[in-house]
XYZ file of C-alpha atoms in Angstrom:
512
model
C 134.013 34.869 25.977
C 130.678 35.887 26.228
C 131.525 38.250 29.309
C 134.364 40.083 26.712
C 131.922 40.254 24.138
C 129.905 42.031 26.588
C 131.960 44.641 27.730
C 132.934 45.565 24.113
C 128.885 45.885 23.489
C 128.938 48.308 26.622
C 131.901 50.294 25.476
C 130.380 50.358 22.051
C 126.927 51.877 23.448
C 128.712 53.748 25.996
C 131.025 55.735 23.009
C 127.587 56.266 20.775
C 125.889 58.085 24.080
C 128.741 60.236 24.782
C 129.634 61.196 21.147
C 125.879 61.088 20.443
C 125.044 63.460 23.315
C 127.395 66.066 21.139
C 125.169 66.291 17.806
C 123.675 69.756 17.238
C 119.940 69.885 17.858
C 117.552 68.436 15.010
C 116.319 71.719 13.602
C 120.107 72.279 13.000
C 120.632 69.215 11.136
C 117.944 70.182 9.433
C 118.791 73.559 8.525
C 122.296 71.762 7.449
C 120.553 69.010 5.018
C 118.949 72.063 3.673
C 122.147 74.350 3.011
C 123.330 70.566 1.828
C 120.837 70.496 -0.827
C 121.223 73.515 -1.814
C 125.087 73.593 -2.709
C 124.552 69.930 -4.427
C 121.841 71.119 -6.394
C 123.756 73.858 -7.603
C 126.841 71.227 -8.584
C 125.006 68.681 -10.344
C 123.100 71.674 -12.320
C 125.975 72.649 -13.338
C 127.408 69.429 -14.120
C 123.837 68.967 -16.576
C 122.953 66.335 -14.941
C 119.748 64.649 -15.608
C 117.989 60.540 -14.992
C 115.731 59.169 -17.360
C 113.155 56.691 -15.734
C 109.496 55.275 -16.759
C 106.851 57.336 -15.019
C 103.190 59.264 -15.908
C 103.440 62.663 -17.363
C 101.148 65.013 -15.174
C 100.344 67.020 -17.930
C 98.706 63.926 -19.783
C 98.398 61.822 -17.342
C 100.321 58.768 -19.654
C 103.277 56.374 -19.535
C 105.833 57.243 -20.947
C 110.242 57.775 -20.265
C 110.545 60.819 -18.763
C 114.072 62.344 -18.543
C 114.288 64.971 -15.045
C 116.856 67.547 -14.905
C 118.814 68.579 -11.693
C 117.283 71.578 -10.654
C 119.374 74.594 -8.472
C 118.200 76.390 -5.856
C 120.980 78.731 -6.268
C 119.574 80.194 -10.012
C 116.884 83.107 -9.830
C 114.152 80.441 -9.902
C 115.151 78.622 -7.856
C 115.971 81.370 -4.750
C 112.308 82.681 -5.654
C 110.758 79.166 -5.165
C 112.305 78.918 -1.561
C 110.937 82.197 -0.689
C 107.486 82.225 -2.420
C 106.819 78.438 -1.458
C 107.862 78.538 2.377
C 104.239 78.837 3.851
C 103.138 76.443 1.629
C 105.344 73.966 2.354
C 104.431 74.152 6.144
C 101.080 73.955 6.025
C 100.590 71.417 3.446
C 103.365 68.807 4.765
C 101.445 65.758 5.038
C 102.085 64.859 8.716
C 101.056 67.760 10.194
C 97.249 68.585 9.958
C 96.292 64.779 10.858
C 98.510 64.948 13.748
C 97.138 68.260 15.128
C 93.388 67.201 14.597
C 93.679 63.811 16.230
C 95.396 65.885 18.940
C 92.600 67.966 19.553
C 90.893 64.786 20.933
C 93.776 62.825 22.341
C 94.690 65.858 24.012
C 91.613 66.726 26.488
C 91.658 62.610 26.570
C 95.111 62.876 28.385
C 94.735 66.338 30.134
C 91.388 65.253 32.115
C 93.890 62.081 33.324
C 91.342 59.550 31.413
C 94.406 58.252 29.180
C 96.804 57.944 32.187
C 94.277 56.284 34.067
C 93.321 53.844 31.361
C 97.263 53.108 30.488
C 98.395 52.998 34.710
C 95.133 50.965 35.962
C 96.096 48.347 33.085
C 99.577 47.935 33.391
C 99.290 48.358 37.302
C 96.973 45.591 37.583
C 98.787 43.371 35.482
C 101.612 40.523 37.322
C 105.056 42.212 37.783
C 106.754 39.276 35.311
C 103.928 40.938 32.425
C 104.762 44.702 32.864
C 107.324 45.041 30.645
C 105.275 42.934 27.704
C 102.037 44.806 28.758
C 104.022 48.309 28.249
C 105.237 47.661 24.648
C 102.139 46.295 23.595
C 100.277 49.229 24.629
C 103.074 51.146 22.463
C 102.577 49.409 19.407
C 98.717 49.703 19.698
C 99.234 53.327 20.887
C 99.818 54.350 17.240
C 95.960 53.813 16.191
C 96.246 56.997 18.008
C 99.003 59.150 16.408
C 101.681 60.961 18.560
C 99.520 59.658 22.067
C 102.220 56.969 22.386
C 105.038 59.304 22.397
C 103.231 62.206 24.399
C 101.962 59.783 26.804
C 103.336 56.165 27.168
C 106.447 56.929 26.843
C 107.280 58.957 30.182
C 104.447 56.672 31.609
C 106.395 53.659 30.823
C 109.771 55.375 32.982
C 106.689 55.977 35.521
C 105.726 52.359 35.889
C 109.001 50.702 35.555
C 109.567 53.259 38.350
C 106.618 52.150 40.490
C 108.320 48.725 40.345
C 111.519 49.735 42.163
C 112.924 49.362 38.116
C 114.763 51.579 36.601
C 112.565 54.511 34.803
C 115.230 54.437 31.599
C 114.187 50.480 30.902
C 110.974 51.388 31.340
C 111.002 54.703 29.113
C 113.049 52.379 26.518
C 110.473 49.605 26.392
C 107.642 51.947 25.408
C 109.797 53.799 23.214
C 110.623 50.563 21.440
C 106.656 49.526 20.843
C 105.487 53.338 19.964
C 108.369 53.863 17.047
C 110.455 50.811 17.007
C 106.963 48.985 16.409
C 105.456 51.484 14.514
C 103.664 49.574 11.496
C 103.051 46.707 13.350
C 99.451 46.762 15.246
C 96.321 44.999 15.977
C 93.594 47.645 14.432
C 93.805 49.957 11.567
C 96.492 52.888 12.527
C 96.370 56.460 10.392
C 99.104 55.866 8.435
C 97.228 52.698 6.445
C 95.331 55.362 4.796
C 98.231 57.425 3.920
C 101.062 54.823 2.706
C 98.208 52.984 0.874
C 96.812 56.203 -1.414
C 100.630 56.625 -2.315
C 101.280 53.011 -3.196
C 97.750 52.883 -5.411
C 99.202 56.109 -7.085
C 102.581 54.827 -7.771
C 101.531 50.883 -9.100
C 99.358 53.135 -11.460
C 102.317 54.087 -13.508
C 102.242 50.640 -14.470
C 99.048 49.518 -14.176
C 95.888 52.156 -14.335
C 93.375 50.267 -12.156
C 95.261 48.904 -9.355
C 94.351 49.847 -6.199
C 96.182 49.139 -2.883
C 92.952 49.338 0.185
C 94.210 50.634 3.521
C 93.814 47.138 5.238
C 96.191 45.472 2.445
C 98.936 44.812 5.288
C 96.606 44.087 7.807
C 97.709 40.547 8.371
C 101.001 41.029 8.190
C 101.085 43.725 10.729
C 98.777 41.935 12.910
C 101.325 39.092 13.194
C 104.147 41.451 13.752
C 102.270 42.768 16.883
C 103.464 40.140 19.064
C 106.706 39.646 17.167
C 107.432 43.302 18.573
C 106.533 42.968 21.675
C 108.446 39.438 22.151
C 111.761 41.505 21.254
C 110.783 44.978 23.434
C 110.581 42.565 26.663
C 113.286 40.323 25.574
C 116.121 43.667 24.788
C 114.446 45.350 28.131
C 114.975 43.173 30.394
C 118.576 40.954 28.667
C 120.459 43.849 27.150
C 119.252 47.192 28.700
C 118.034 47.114 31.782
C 121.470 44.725 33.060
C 123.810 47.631 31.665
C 121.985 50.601 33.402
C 123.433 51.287 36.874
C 121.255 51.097 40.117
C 118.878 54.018 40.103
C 118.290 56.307 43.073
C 114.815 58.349 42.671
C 114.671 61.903 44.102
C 111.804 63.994 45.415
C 111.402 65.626 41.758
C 110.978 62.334 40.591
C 107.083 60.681 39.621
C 105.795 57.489 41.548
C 103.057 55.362 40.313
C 99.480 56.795 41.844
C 97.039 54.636 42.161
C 93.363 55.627 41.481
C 90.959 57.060 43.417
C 87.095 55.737 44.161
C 86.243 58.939 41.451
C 88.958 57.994 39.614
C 87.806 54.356 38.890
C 84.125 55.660 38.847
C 85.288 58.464 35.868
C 87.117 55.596 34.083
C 84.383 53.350 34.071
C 81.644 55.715 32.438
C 84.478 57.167 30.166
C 85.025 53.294 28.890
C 81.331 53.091 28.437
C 81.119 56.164 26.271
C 83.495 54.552 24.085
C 81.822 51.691 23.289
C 78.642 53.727 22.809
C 80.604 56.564 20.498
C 82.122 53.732 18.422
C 78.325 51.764 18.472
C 77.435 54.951 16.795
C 79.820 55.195 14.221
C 78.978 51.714 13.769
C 75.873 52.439 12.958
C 76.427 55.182 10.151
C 79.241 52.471 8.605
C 78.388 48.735 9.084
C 74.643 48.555 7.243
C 75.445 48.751 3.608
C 73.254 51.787 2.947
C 75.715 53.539 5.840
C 75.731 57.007 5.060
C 79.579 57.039 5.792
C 79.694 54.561 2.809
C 80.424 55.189 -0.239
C 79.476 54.909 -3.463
C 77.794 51.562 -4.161
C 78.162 50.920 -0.774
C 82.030 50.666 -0.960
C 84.326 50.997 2.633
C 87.569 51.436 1.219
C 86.894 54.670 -1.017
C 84.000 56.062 1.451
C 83.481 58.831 3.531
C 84.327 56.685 6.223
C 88.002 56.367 5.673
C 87.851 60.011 4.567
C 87.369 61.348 8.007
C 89.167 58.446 9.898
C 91.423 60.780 11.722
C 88.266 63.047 12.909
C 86.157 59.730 14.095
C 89.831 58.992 15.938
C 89.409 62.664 17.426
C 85.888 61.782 18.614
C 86.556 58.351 20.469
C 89.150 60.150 22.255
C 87.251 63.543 23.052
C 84.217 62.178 24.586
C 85.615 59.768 27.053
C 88.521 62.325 27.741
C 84.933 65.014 28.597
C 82.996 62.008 30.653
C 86.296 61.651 32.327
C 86.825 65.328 33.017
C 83.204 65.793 33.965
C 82.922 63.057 37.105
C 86.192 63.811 38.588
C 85.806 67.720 38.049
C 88.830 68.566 36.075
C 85.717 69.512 33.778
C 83.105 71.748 34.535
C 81.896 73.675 31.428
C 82.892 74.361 27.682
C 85.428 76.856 28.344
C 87.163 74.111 30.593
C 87.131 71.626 27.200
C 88.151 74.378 25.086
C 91.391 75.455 27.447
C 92.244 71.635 27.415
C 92.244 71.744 23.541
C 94.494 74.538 23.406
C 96.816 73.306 26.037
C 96.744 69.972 24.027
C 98.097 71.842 21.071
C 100.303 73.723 23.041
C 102.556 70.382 23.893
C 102.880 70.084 20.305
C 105.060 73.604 20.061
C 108.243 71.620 19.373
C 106.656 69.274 16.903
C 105.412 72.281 14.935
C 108.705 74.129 15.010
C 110.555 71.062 13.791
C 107.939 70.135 11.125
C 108.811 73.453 9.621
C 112.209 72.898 8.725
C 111.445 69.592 7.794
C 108.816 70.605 5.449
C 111.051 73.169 4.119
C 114.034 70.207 3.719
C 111.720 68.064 1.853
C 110.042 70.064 -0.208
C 113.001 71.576 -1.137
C 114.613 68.078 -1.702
C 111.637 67.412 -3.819
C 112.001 71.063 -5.795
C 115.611 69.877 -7.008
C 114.702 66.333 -8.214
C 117.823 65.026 -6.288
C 115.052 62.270 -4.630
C 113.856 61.047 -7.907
C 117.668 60.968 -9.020
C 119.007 59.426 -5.560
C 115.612 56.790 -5.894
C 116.251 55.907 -9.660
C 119.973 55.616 -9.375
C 119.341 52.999 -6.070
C 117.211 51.295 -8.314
C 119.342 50.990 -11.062
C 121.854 49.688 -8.746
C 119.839 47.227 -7.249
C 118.961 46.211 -10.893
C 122.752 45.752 -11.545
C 123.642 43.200 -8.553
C 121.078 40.824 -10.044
C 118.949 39.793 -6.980
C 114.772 38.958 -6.835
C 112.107 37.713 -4.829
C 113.351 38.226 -1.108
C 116.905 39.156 -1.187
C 115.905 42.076 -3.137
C 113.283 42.957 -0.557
C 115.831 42.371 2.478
C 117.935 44.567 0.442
C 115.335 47.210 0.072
C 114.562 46.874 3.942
C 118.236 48.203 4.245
C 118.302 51.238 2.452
C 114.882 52.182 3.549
C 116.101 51.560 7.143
C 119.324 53.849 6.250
C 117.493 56.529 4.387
C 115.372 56.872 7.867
C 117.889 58.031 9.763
C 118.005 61.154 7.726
C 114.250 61.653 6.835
C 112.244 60.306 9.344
C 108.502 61.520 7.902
C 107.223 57.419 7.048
C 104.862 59.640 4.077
C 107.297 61.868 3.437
C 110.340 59.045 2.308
C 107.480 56.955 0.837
C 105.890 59.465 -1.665
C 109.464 59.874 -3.067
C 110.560 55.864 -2.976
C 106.851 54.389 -4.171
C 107.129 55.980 -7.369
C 110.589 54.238 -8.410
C 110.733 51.248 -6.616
C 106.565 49.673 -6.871
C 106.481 50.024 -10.642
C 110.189 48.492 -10.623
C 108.974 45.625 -8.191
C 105.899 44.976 -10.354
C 108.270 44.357 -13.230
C 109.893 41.854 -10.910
C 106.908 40.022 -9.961
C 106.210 41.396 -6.686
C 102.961 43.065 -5.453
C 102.977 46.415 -4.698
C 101.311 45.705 -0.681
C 104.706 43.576 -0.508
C 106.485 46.356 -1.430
C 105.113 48.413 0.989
C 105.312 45.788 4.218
C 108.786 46.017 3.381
C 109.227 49.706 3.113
C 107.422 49.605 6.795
C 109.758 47.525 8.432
C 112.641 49.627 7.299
C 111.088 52.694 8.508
C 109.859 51.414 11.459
C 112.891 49.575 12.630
C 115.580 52.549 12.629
C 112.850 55.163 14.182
C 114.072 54.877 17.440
C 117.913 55.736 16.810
C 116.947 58.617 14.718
C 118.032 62.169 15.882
C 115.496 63.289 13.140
C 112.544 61.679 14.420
C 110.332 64.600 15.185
C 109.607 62.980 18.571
C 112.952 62.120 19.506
C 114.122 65.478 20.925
C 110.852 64.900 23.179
C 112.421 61.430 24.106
C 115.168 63.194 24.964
C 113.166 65.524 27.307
C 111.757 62.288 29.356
C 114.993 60.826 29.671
C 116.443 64.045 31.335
C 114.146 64.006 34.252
C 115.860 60.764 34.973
C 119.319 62.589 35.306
C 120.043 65.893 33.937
C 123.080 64.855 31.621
C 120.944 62.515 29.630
C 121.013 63.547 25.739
C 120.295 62.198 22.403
C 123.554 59.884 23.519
C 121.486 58.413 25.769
C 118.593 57.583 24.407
C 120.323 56.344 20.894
C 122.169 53.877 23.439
C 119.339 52.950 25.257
C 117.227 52.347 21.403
C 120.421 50.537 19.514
C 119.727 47.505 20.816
C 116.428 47.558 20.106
C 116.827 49.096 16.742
C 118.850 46.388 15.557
C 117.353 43.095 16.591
C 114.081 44.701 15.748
C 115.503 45.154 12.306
C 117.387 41.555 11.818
C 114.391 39.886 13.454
C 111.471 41.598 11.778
C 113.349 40.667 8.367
C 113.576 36.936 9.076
C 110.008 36.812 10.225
C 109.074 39.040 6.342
C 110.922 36.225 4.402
C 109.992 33.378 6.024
C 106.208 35.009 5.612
C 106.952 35.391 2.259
C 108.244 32.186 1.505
C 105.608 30.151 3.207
C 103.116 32.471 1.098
C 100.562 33.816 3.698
C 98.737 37.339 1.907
C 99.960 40.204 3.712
C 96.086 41.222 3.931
C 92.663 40.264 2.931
C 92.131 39.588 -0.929
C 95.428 40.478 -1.050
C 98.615 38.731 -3.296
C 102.368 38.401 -2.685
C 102.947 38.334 -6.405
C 102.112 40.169 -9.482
């Protein structure tokens, strides 16, 4: 029985991959959702129709019912707002100016080798049994780090696996599945805490003007998770995918494993040392309570210090990634560390292109109010089946896992579902940082079957120098697996959290 039921999970995976492998290319879709929104717009303007919801006017910043119209983007306003607004909508999408600053260092980091050195000399040294654990661990921490996971680990981890006579694809899919599959769960403070927490304080406002939700107000939570994540990346790796991919023969275009030089180890030993010294030093300007990256009254949570998070990120990156470059010579002056900057950025060319069609979907999507009426009408219907406490959160774990399939920006989906669904929570009894740990493992879970993901077509790259018919079929076979016993399993472990009662972070409360 269990041999049929394994052949029908093959054919299963084996029909997504070759049907997947079809699908236009994400800017496409993209430029599709777009056209999408524009024609639906256009119907339900002309249909009048409009959703009344509690929210804050802007104008005077009160509570009060609000009633939003359907707006077209085929009218004369609207075709002059997609024209007028498309620069704007580029530059100013959320995700894209943290991502290219945090780059800046995390680039020179990884093209002076110190990254790959760091990431190979650990996993390398650890017991063949521990390197698939050891390579989704290092994914899920890899996100304290923005897109390093994806740019990095994840052809390193078809490297390694490699190295180990493995096949590269289990190994690519393992650190795929702790970089996105894993990607609100870590040990340390990642640079979307920040981000999802500013939107959640905004949107519990609407119901309550001085609550404020701190960046580390899922800290526990996520903590735990960590090693949830990393039980299921080694447990799907090596019992589901690994056993279905066929015997792998490597070529002479293919990587191997190197292992490090005398001035290798030497550069990676001072480069480790500057770290601890560059992060003594922002120590230093944080931890005494007259810090001058403290704020006011000596405050950490609304201080310069989470301000510029993502440029202290850039530094503990850059100056290692310079020591690095400087002892084994890939460094020799400031033009050197100013080339590696630029080529840093220049691996992001695909990422840029892609974020501007996003931008333009979302802020388009935005423009029309279809999100507030698509949010208000889900909440209204979750409203109508009767459910609280944590079948109403599992259920909320669902749709946001659904809706990221089709908008994969975690800020993006947030700052148009925190608005509706916190305040609506808080009437329920349930804290807004609860909402939000369950908004992350819906996001996170369905990241790595995603077409839309802006890394995925990257993904996709990797995977091809593994066999040139490999596609977005592929890797969504290779991920499904993951994807959904990350999904079920995560879930259990939120409501069995929840009903034990554990905060989800420090001074924190699952109810309010």
């Amino acid at each position: 029985m269990d041999t049929r039921q394994n052949q029908k999970s093959m054919k299963l995976l084996n029909f997504i991959e070759e049907k997947g492998n079809k699908l236009p290319h994400p800017i496409t879709i993209f430029m599709l959702l777009t056209i999408a929104v524009m024609i639906l717009s256009h119907i339900f303007y002309l249909m009048g129709t409009s959703v009344t919801y509690e929210g804050v006017n802007k104008e005077t910043m009160e509570t009060e019912v609000l009633t939003v119209k359907i707006v077209s983007l085929l009218v004369p306003e609207g075709i002059a707002y997609m024209f007028s607004n498309v620069v704007n909508n580029f530059t100013s999408f959320v995700a894209l100016g943290p991502v290219l600053v945090a780059m800046l260092g995390v680039g020179v980091a990884e093209k002076t080798g110190y990254i790959g050195a760091l990431m190979t000399n650990t996993v390398t040294k650890a017991p063949k049994k521990l390197v698939t654990p050891i390579v989704v661990l290092i994914g899920v921490l890899s996100n304290v780090a923005a897109s390093v996971g994806y740019v990095v680990l994840v052809p390193l981890g078809a490297i390694i696996f490699l190295g180990f006579k493995r096949h590269p694809l289990a190994g690519l899919s393992a650190a795929f599945a702790g970089v996105a599959g894993g990607y609100s769960a870590n040990l340390f403070l990642g640079t979307n805490d920040p981000i999802l927490s500013g939107m959640t304080t905004e949107a519990s406002r609407i119901l309550d003007a001085g609550y404020t939700v701190n960046p580390t107000d899922n800290w526990f939570f996520m903590f735990a998770s960590t090693f949830l994540i990393v039980l299921i990346g080694t447990l799907v790796t090596e019992k589901i995918v690994e056993p279905r991919l066929e015997t792998f023969v490597p070529d002479k275009q293919n990587e191997s494993v190197q292992t490090l030089s005398d001035k290798e180890k030497k550069g990676l030993l001072w480069a480790n040392i500057s770290v601890l010294l560059t992060v003594a030093v922002i120590a230093l300007l944080t931890v005494p309570e007259n810090g001058v990256l403290r704020g006011e009254g000596g405050s950490l949570i609304q201080s310069p210090f989470m301000n510029s998070i993502i440029f202290l990120m850039m530094v503990i990156f850059l100056v290692p990634g310079i020591v690095y470059g400087m002892i084994i010579k890939t460094i020799k002056n400031d033009k050197d560390v100013a080339s590696l900057m630029s080529a840093s950025l220049e691996t992001m060319a695909g990422f840029i292109v892609l974020i501007f069609f996003a931008a333009q979907f979302i802020a388009l999507f935005n423009y029309t109010n279809l999100g507030t009426l698509m949010a208000v009408k889900g909440s209204a219907f979750l409203q109508s089946i009767h459910v609280d406490g944590v079948p109403l959160l599992i259920a909320f774990i669902l749709i946001c896992a659904f809706i990221n399939l089709f908008i994969a920006a975690d800020s993006a989906k947030w700052a148009i579902m925190a608005p509706v669904f916190v305040p609506m929570f808080m009437q329920m009894g349930i804290a807004p940082e609860v909402t939000q740990v369950a908004y992350r493992i819906g996001d996170s879970s369905t990241n790595i079957i995603s077409p839309l993901m802006p890394f995925f077509p990257l993904v996709v790259a990797f995977a091809q120098r593994y066999g040139k018919n490999n596609g977005i079929g592929t890797v969504v076979s290779l991920m499904l697996p993951h994807s959904i016993v990350i999904l079920i399993c995560w879930t259990i472990f939120f409501a069995i959290w929840y009903f034990i009662g554990i905060p989800v972070g420090p001074g924190t409360s699952l109810t309010y």
